Short mmCIF file of C-alpha atoms and ligand atoms in Angstrom, two decimals:
data_model
loop_
_atom_site.label_atom_id
_atom_site.label_comp_id
_atom_site.label_asym_id
_atom_site.label_seq_id
_atom_site.Cartn_x
_atom_site.Cartn_y
_atom_site.Cartn_z
CA MET Z 18 -7.64 -13.71 -24.21
CA ALA Z 19 -8.04 -13.26 -20.46
CA VAL Z 20 -4.92 -12.68 -18.34
CA ARG Z 21 -4.36 -15.81 -16.23
CA LEU Z 22 -3.84 -14.81 -12.58
CA GLY Z 23 -2.54 -16.65 -9.52
CA PHE Z 24 -3.18 -15.13 -6.09
CA VAL Z 25 -0.64 -15.30 -3.27
CA GLY Z 26 -1.86 -14.51 0.25
CA THR Z 27 -5.63 -14.96 0.32
CA GLY Z 28 -6.48 -13.00 3.50
CA GLY Z 29 -8.35 -9.71 3.81
CA ILE Z 30 -7.38 -7.56 0.83
CA ALA Z 31 -7.08 -10.45 -1.62
CA ASN Z 32 -10.88 -10.71 -1.60
CA ARG Z 33 -11.19 -7.22 -3.09
CA HIS Z 34 -8.91 -8.11 -6.01
CA LEU Z 35 -10.44 -11.57 -6.43
CA THR Z 36 -13.90 -9.99 -6.60
CA CYS Z 37 -12.66 -7.56 -9.25
CA ALA Z 38 -11.07 -10.39 -11.28
CA GLN Z 39 -14.18 -12.56 -11.03
CA LYS Z 40 -16.49 -9.96 -12.55
CA ARG Z 41 -14.23 -9.20 -15.54
CA ASP Z 42 -13.90 -11.15 -18.79
CA ASP Z 43 -10.31 -10.02 -19.31
CA MET Z 44 -9.06 -11.68 -16.08
CA GLU Z 45 -9.17 -15.33 -15.07
CA VAL Z 46 -8.22 -16.59 -11.62
CA VAL Z 47 -6.45 -19.90 -12.21
CA ALA Z 48 -4.98 -20.70 -8.78
CA THR Z 49 -4.63 -19.47 -5.21
CA CYS Z 50 -1.84 -19.84 -2.68
CA ASP Z 51 -1.59 -19.18 1.05
CA VAL Z 52 0.69 -20.62 3.71
CA VAL Z 53 -2.57 -21.55 5.41
CA LEU Z 54 -3.83 -24.05 2.82
CA ASP Z 55 -7.43 -23.85 4.12
CA LEU Z 56 -7.51 -20.14 3.22
CA ALA Z 57 -6.16 -20.82 -0.28
CA GLN Z 58 -8.76 -23.59 -0.66
CA GLN Z 59 -11.63 -21.35 0.49
CA ALA Z 60 -10.59 -18.71 -2.07
CA ALA Z 61 -10.21 -21.36 -4.79
CA ASP Z 62 -13.69 -22.75 -4.03
CA LYS Z 63 -15.16 -19.27 -4.35
CA TYR Z 64 -13.19 -17.73 -7.21
CA VAL Z 65 -11.35 -20.35 -9.29
CA ALA Z 66 -13.11 -22.06 -12.18
CA SER Z 67 -10.33 -24.60 -12.71
CA GLY Z 68 -6.87 -25.04 -11.21
CA GLY Z 69 -6.19 -25.37 -7.56
CA ALA Z 70 -5.11 -24.24 -4.14
CA TYR Z 71 -1.47 -24.31 -3.01
CA ASP Z 72 0.50 -23.62 0.15
CA ASP Z 73 3.70 -22.80 -1.72
CA VAL Z 74 4.14 -20.23 -4.48
CA VAL Z 75 6.87 -22.19 -6.29
CA LYS Z 76 4.59 -25.24 -6.51
CA MET Z 77 1.82 -23.03 -7.87
CA LEU Z 78 4.04 -21.34 -10.45
CA ASP Z 79 5.47 -24.65 -11.62
CA SER Z 80 2.11 -26.45 -11.83
CA GLU Z 81 -0.18 -23.87 -13.44
CA GLU Z 82 -0.08 -21.75 -16.58
CA ILE Z 83 0.04 -18.29 -15.06
CA ASP Z 84 0.69 -14.93 -16.75
CA ALA Z 85 0.84 -12.88 -13.55
CA ILE Z 86 0.47 -13.18 -9.80
CA VAL Z 87 -1.32 -10.86 -7.38
CA ILE Z 88 0.66 -10.74 -4.13
CA CYS Z 89 -1.38 -9.87 -1.03
CA THR Z 90 0.97 -11.01 1.75
CA PRO Z 91 1.92 -8.95 4.84
CA PRO Z 92 4.98 -6.66 4.70
CA PHE Z 93 7.41 -9.26 6.11
CA ALA Z 94 6.35 -11.96 3.62
CA HIS Z 95 7.92 -10.57 0.46
CA GLY Z 96 11.14 -11.19 -1.42
CA ASP Z 97 11.12 -14.90 -2.25
CA ILE Z 98 7.63 -14.70 -3.82
CA GLU Z 99 8.54 -11.83 -6.16
CA GLU Z 100 11.89 -13.42 -7.05
CA ALA Z 101 10.23 -16.76 -7.87
CA ALA Z 102 7.81 -14.97 -10.21
CA ALA Z 103 10.49 -12.81 -11.86
CA GLU Z 104 12.77 -15.80 -12.50
CA ARG Z 105 9.93 -17.50 -14.39
CA GLY Z 106 9.02 -14.39 -16.40
CA VAL Z 107 5.73 -14.12 -14.48
CA HIS Z 108 4.57 -10.51 -14.00
CA PHE Z 109 3.38 -9.36 -10.58
CA PHE Z 110 1.00 -6.95 -8.87
CA VAL Z 111 2.01 -6.42 -5.24
CA GLU Z 112 0.08 -4.83 -2.42
CA LYS Z 113 1.72 -1.96 -0.57
CA PRO Z 114 4.10 -1.73 1.24
CA VAL Z 115 6.39 -3.61 -1.13
CA ALA Z 116 8.71 -4.85 1.65
CA ILE Z 117 9.66 -4.54 5.31
CA SER Z 118 13.20 -3.29 4.62
CA MET Z 119 15.21 -1.54 1.90
CA GLN Z 120 17.43 -4.59 1.69
CA MET Z 121 14.42 -6.77 0.77
CA ALA Z 122 13.06 -4.17 -1.67
CA GLY Z 123 16.47 -3.75 -3.33
CA ARG Z 124 16.76 -7.52 -3.85
CA VAL Z 125 13.37 -7.68 -5.57
CA LEU Z 126 14.10 -4.58 -7.65
CA ASP Z 127 17.24 -6.28 -8.99
CA ALA Z 128 15.19 -9.35 -9.98
CA VAL Z 129 12.51 -7.22 -11.65
CA ARG Z 130 15.13 -5.36 -13.68
CA GLU Z 131 17.06 -8.50 -14.59
CA HIS Z 132 14.00 -10.34 -15.91
CA GLY Z 133 12.18 -7.32 -17.37
CA ILE Z 134 8.77 -8.25 -15.99
CA ILE Z 135 5.76 -5.91 -15.68
CA THR Z 136 4.93 -4.83 -12.13
CA GLN Z 137 2.36 -2.69 -10.37
CA VAL Z 138 2.03 -1.66 -6.70
CA GLY Z 139 -1.42 -1.43 -5.09
CA TYR Z 140 -1.27 2.31 -4.35
CA MET Z 141 -4.86 2.57 -5.48
CA PHE Z 142 -5.46 6.23 -4.50
CA ARG Z 143 -3.30 7.26 -7.49
CA LYS Z 144 -5.97 5.85 -9.80
CA SER Z 145 -8.91 7.77 -8.28
CA GLU Z 146 -10.20 10.19 -10.96
CA PRO Z 147 -10.76 13.14 -8.55
CA ILE Z 148 -7.19 12.75 -7.24
CA ILE Z 149 -5.83 12.57 -10.81
CA LYS Z 150 -7.60 15.89 -11.52
CA ALA Z 151 -6.13 17.42 -8.37
CA GLN Z 152 -2.68 16.20 -9.40
CA GLN Z 153 -3.09 17.83 -12.85
CA LEU Z 154 -4.08 21.12 -11.20
CA LEU Z 155 -1.05 20.96 -8.90
CA SER Z 156 1.34 20.03 -11.70
CA GLU Z 157 0.85 23.53 -13.16
CA ARG Z 158 1.67 25.33 -9.90
CA ALA Z 159 4.42 25.60 -7.31
CA VAL Z 160 3.42 23.43 -4.34
CA ALA Z 161 4.27 24.88 -0.92
CA MET Z 162 2.83 22.50 1.69
CA VAL Z 163 1.65 18.88 1.60
CA GLN Z 164 -0.14 18.14 4.87
CA ALA Z 165 -1.18 14.48 5.17
CA HIS Z 166 -2.87 12.45 7.88
CA TYR Z 167 -4.01 8.88 8.52
CA TYR Z 168 -6.13 8.42 11.62
CA MET Z 169 -7.60 5.05 12.57
CA PRO Z 170 -10.20 4.43 15.24
CA GLY Z 171 -8.26 1.40 16.51
CA LEU Z 172 -5.95 -1.43 15.53
CA PRO Z 173 -6.57 -3.97 12.72
CA ASN Z 174 -6.78 -7.29 14.54
CA LYS Z 175 -3.98 -9.17 12.75
CA GLY Z 176 -1.05 -10.55 14.72
CA TRP Z 177 1.58 -9.17 12.36
CA TRP Z 178 0.23 -5.61 12.69
CA THR Z 179 1.48 -5.34 16.30
CA LYS Z 180 5.11 -6.31 15.53
CA MET Z 181 7.62 -3.89 13.99
CA GLU Z 182 9.61 -6.64 12.31
CA MET Z 183 6.49 -8.07 10.63
CA GLY Z 184 4.30 -5.10 9.74
CA GLY Z 185 6.57 -2.10 10.20
CA GLY Z 186 3.97 -0.25 12.28
CA GLN Z 187 1.33 2.11 10.91
CA LEU Z 188 3.94 4.26 9.16
CA VAL Z 189 5.21 1.43 6.91
CA GLU Z 190 2.06 -0.64 6.67
CA GLN Z 191 -0.66 1.95 6.23
CA ALA Z 192 0.39 5.60 6.17
CA THR Z 193 2.55 4.59 3.19
CA HIS Z 194 -0.60 5.32 1.13
CA MET Z 195 -0.32 9.00 2.08
CA LEU Z 196 3.43 9.14 1.55
CA ASP Z 197 3.04 7.65 -1.91
CA LEU Z 198 0.20 10.00 -2.77
CA GLY Z 199 2.30 12.93 -1.54
CA ARG Z 200 4.92 11.90 -4.13
CA PHE Z 201 2.20 11.67 -6.79
CA LEU Z 202 0.98 15.18 -5.94
CA ALA Z 203 4.25 16.98 -5.25
CA GLY Z 204 7.17 14.88 -6.53
CA ASP Z 205 9.98 13.05 -4.78
CA VAL Z 206 11.01 13.54 -1.18
CA LYS Z 207 14.56 14.58 -0.30
CA SER Z 208 14.75 14.22 3.47
CA VAL Z 209 12.66 13.16 6.47
CA ILE Z 210 12.55 13.92 10.19
CA GLY Z 211 10.55 11.49 12.34
CA LYS Z 212 9.15 11.25 15.87
CA ILE Z 213 7.13 8.39 17.36
CA SER Z 214 5.11 7.90 20.52
CA THR Z 215 2.84 5.39 22.22
CA VAL Z 216 0.02 7.25 23.89
CA HIS Z 217 -2.62 4.59 24.59
CA ASP Z 218 -2.25 1.71 27.07
CA TRP Z 219 -2.97 -1.26 24.78
CA THR Z 220 -2.98 -3.89 27.57
CA PRO Z 221 -6.47 -5.44 27.57
CA PRO Z 222 -8.39 -4.75 30.82
CA ALA Z 223 -9.63 -7.90 32.57
CA ASP Z 224 -13.23 -7.31 31.40
CA TYR Z 225 -12.34 -6.49 27.74
CA GLU Z 226 -14.32 -8.49 25.21
CA GLU Z 227 -12.60 -8.44 21.82
CA PRO Z 228 -15.07 -7.72 18.99
CA ALA Z 229 -15.62 -10.66 16.61
CA ALA Z 230 -14.58 -8.50 13.61
CA GLY Z 231 -13.13 -5.09 12.88
CA LEU Z 232 -10.71 -2.90 14.81
CA VAL Z 233 -9.70 -3.47 18.42
CA GLU Z 234 -9.02 -1.03 21.27
CA TYR Z 235 -6.62 -3.27 23.17
CA LYS Z 236 -4.15 -5.98 22.19
CA GLU Z 237 -1.72 -8.14 24.14
CA GLY Z 238 1.80 -7.90 22.73
CA PHE Z 239 1.32 -4.48 21.08
CA GLU Z 240 4.89 -3.39 20.21
CA ILE Z 241 4.56 -0.59 17.63
CA PRO Z 242 4.24 3.19 18.04
CA ASP Z 243 0.59 4.25 18.01
CA THR Z 244 1.30 7.85 17.04
CA THR Z 245 3.84 9.11 14.51
CA ALA Z 246 4.76 12.46 13.00
CA LEU Z 247 7.06 13.21 10.06
CA ILE Z 248 8.40 16.41 8.55
CA LEU Z 249 9.21 16.01 4.86
CA GLU Z 250 11.36 18.11 2.57
CA TYR Z 251 10.42 17.61 -1.10
CA GLU Z 252 12.98 17.83 -3.92
CA SER Z 253 10.97 20.78 -5.32
CA GLY Z 254 11.41 22.79 -2.11
CA ALA Z 255 7.85 22.08 -0.92
CA MET Z 256 7.49 21.10 2.74
CA GLY Z 257 5.26 18.34 4.04
CA THR Z 258 4.00 16.74 7.20
CA LEU Z 259 2.46 13.37 7.95
CA SER Z 260 0.52 12.67 11.13
CA CYS Z 261 -0.78 9.20 11.84
CA SER Z 262 -2.33 7.56 14.84
CA LEU Z 263 -4.07 4.35 15.84
CA VAL Z 264 -5.25 5.69 19.18
CA PRO Z 265 -8.84 4.47 19.50
CA GLN Z 266 -11.26 7.30 18.74
CA VAL Z 267 -14.40 7.55 16.65
CA LYS Z 268 -13.49 8.14 13.01
CA TRP Z 269 -11.39 6.64 10.18
CA ASP Z 270 -9.93 9.68 8.45
CA ASN Z 271 -7.19 9.88 5.84
CA GLY Z 272 -6.37 12.70 3.45
CA PHE Z 273 -4.49 15.87 2.62
CA LYS Z 274 -4.46 19.61 2.46
CA VAL Z 275 -2.12 20.79 -0.29
CA VAL Z 276 -1.26 24.48 -0.56
CA ALA Z 277 0.02 25.64 -3.96
CA GLU Z 278 0.28 28.98 -5.72
CA GLY Z 279 -3.28 30.08 -6.39
CA ALA Z 280 -4.86 26.82 -5.20
CA MET Z 281 -5.88 24.94 -2.10
CA VAL Z 282 -6.58 21.20 -2.57
CA THR Z 283 -8.31 18.99 -0.03
CA ILE Z 284 -8.27 15.20 -0.42
CA ASP Z 285 -10.58 13.11 1.70
CA GLY Z 286 -10.11 9.39 1.04
CA ALA Z 287 -10.49 9.04 -2.74
CA ASN Z 288 -12.46 12.31 -3.16
CA ALA Z 289 -11.02 15.74 -3.87
CA LYS Z 290 -12.01 19.41 -3.57
CA TRP Z 291 -10.10 22.43 -4.73
CA THR Z 292 -10.44 26.18 -4.62
CA THR Z 293 -8.82 28.49 -7.18
CA SER Z 294 -9.60 32.03 -8.35
CA GLU Z 295 -12.18 30.38 -10.64
CA GLY Z 296 -14.20 29.06 -7.69
CA ASP Z 297 -14.78 25.93 -5.61
CA PHE Z 298 -14.83 22.46 -7.23
CA GLU Z 299 -15.59 19.06 -5.77
CA GLU Z 300 -15.40 15.53 -7.24
CA GLN Z 301 -16.47 12.19 -5.79
CA ALA Z 302 -14.76 8.94 -6.79
CA ALA Z 303 -16.75 6.25 -8.60
CA SER Z 304 -17.99 3.46 -6.32
CA ASP Z 305 -15.49 0.94 -7.78
CA TRP Z 306 -12.54 3.37 -8.06
CA TYR Z 307 -10.20 0.97 -6.22
CA ASP Z 308 -10.35 -1.63 -9.01
CA ALA Z 309 -8.52 0.63 -11.50
CA VAL Z 310 -5.06 -0.21 -10.15
CA LEU Z 311 -5.44 -3.94 -10.90
CA VAL Z 312 -7.21 -3.30 -14.21
CA GLU Z 313 -4.33 -1.11 -15.39
CA PHE Z 314 -1.89 -3.90 -14.48
CA THR Z 315 -3.71 -6.66 -16.35
CA ASP Z 316 -4.19 -4.34 -19.37
CA ALA Z 317 -0.41 -3.81 -19.40
CA VAL Z 318 0.22 -7.57 -19.15
CA ALA Z 319 -2.22 -8.26 -22.00
CA SER Z 320 -0.69 -5.61 -24.27
CA GLY Z 321 2.95 -5.80 -23.12
CA GLY Z 322 2.57 -2.14 -22.09
CA MET Z 323 3.52 -0.03 -19.09
CA THR Z 324 1.96 0.52 -15.68
CA THR Z 325 1.95 3.86 -13.86
CA ILE Z 326 3.00 2.45 -10.45
CA PRO Z 327 5.82 -0.01 -11.20
CA TYR Z 328 7.82 -1.68 -8.41
CA GLU Z 329 10.39 1.12 -8.31
CA GLU Z 330 7.65 3.57 -7.28
CA GLY Z 331 6.84 1.32 -4.33
CA VAL Z 332 10.49 1.25 -3.31
CA LYS Z 333 10.68 5.07 -3.34
CA SER Z 334 7.55 5.39 -1.22
CA LEU Z 335 8.70 2.71 1.26
CA ALA Z 336 11.97 4.61 1.65
CA ILE Z 337 10.13 7.61 3.13
CA SER Z 338 8.67 5.52 5.97
CA LEU Z 339 11.98 3.81 6.66
CA ALA Z 340 13.84 7.13 6.58
CA GLY Z 341 11.34 8.34 9.20
CA TYR Z 342 12.26 5.45 11.50
CA GLU Z 343 15.95 5.99 10.80
CA SER Z 344 15.50 9.60 11.87
CA VAL Z 345 13.86 8.39 15.10
CA ALA Z 346 16.86 6.10 15.68
CA ARG Z 347 19.14 9.12 15.20
CA GLY Z 348 17.25 11.14 17.82
CA GLY Z 349 15.20 13.16 15.31
CA ALA Z 350 18.05 14.14 12.97
CA PRO Z 351 17.05 14.53 9.29
CA VAL Z 352 17.71 11.52 7.03
CA GLU Z 353 18.34 12.00 3.31
CA LEU Z 354 16.50 9.41 1.22
CA ALA Z 355 19.59 9.01 -0.95
CA GLU Z 356 21.32 7.48 2.12
CA ILE Z 357 19.03 4.45 2.18
CA MET Z 358 17.81 4.07 -1.43
CA PRO Z 359 18.98 1.02 -3.43
CA GLU Z 360 21.46 1.71 -6.22
CA GLY Z 361 20.17 3.09 -9.49
CA ILE Z 362 17.07 4.88 -8.16
N1 LIG P 425 -4.42 -1.22 -0.80
C1 LIG P 425 -5.15 -1.30 0.28
O1 LIG P 425 -6.04 -0.52 0.51
C2 LIG P 425 -4.89 -2.40 1.28
C3 LIG P 425 -5.88 -2.71 2.22
C4 LIG P 425 -5.62 -3.75 3.13
C5 LIG P 425 -4.39 -4.39 3.10
N2 LIG P 425 -3.45 -4.03 2.19
C6 LIG P 425 -2.12 -4.65 2.20
O2 LIG P 425 -2.22 -6.02 1.80
C7 LIG P 425 -1.30 -6.82 2.54
C8 LIG P 425 -2.05 -7.95 3.21
O3 LIG P 425 -2.99 -7.39 4.10
P1 LIG P 425 -4.26 -8.23 4.59
O4 LIG P 425 -5.07 -7.30 5.40
O5 LIG P 425 -4.91 -8.93 3.45
O6 LIG P 425 -3.53 -9.29 5.54
P2 LIG P 425 -4.08 -10.71 6.03
O7 LIG P 425 -3.26 -11.07 7.22
O8 LIG P 425 -5.57 -10.65 6.16
O9 LIG P 425 -3.75 -11.68 4.80
C9 LIG P 425 -2.44 -12.01 4.44
C10 LIG P 425 -2.42 -13.46 4.02
O10 LIG P 425 -1.12 -13.79 3.52
C11 LIG P 425 -0.82 -15.11 3.95
N3 LIG P 425 0.64 -15.32 3.87
C12 LIG P 425 1.60 -14.90 4.73
N4 LIG P 425 2.83 -15.28 4.28
C13 LIG P 425 2.63 -15.93 3.11
C14 LIG P 425 3.49 -16.53 2.16
N5 LIG P 425 4.82 -16.52 2.32
N6 LIG P 425 2.95 -17.13 1.07
C15 LIG P 425 1.61 -17.15 0.90
N7 LIG P 425 0.74 -16.58 1.76
C16 LIG P 425 1.23 -15.97 2.86
C17 LIG P 425 -1.41 -15.22 5.33
O11 LIG P 425 -1.61 -16.54 5.74
C18 LIG P 425 -2.72 -14.43 5.17
O12 LIG P 425 -3.80 -15.28 4.80
C19 LIG P 425 -0.61 -5.87 3.53
O13 LIG P 425 0.65 -5.48 3.05
C20 LIG P 425 -1.52 -4.67 3.58
O14 LIG P 425 -0.86 -3.44 3.80
C21 LIG P 425 -3.68 -3.06 1.27
#
């Protein structure tokens, strides 16, 4: 029987997961929910065979027969949604980052543990086959350096992206992908040093015409750093760096260089290359690689099994970004992750 899904937050990324669900026989979209009811209705018209559109997750959960929800809300809009699902024994998939603060993440983690539901976080790069092969190669070697970057040619044009208290800046909202993948490739992080800067003048010039879609070069009310650097100390003794920037330039570029004993790994988006004494190897991800993270979740819900990126993983990865900001607040002093992690992790 198909897993019955409700969607919460039907903006940009929800369409990717809705499209995946629609083309599969083992998933059924039964309802949609967005605080902007029109958006929920548009998604329902396009993707829902029966059931309806809601502007409140509790109403949706109490009106529909739902096995699991797919949460695609911005970083600030978490907590109550996950708790409402957990209390009803409804499993959830949640887009990264899992929360805007450790306090919010800790609250949800308690609810997940108390109700024993199945969870998965949308850190989709972990499910790319070339990256899984690179991880296997690295797991047999001592990793020395994990050098990550996330460079954007501008700012996503969503109001919440420009506010620290809503999106958490690029470090929390987006570069979290790289911090999570760094953990996948090299294990947990022990401490973080962070520095931030704003290099670009984001005030729109009088003659600026905002593009109808896509990234923008200027934005009124821009309040986040546009350039961030972290130094990471891994539990294993490996060192790492993360560089990220939104400063408008010409190329979207995210990836890694990982140096390990006898191997150099390069990750470019979802693709990977590596060089060992046996030669040079290169693998490209399948065109629909990003669907695997949701498929694994619904398989686990259908079978009562496990996922590979449960909520706790999302909390650990969020903690790296927030430790980076805490280090900034302490003038660049190192912050141990153990200082900010919820109990029991
Ligand atoms: N895995 C990825 O590659 C990927 C890509 C893009 C976005 N994301 C993540 O997905 C999340 C959403 O991003 P987006 O680009 O779709 O944002 P968006 O602003 O396009 O959509 C978010 C939607 O959530 C709705 N919403 C806000 N609060 C709500 C609430 N309490 N209940 C119900 N709906 C609510 C908004 O009205 C909006 O329609 C972000 O955390 C982002 O980091 C992940």
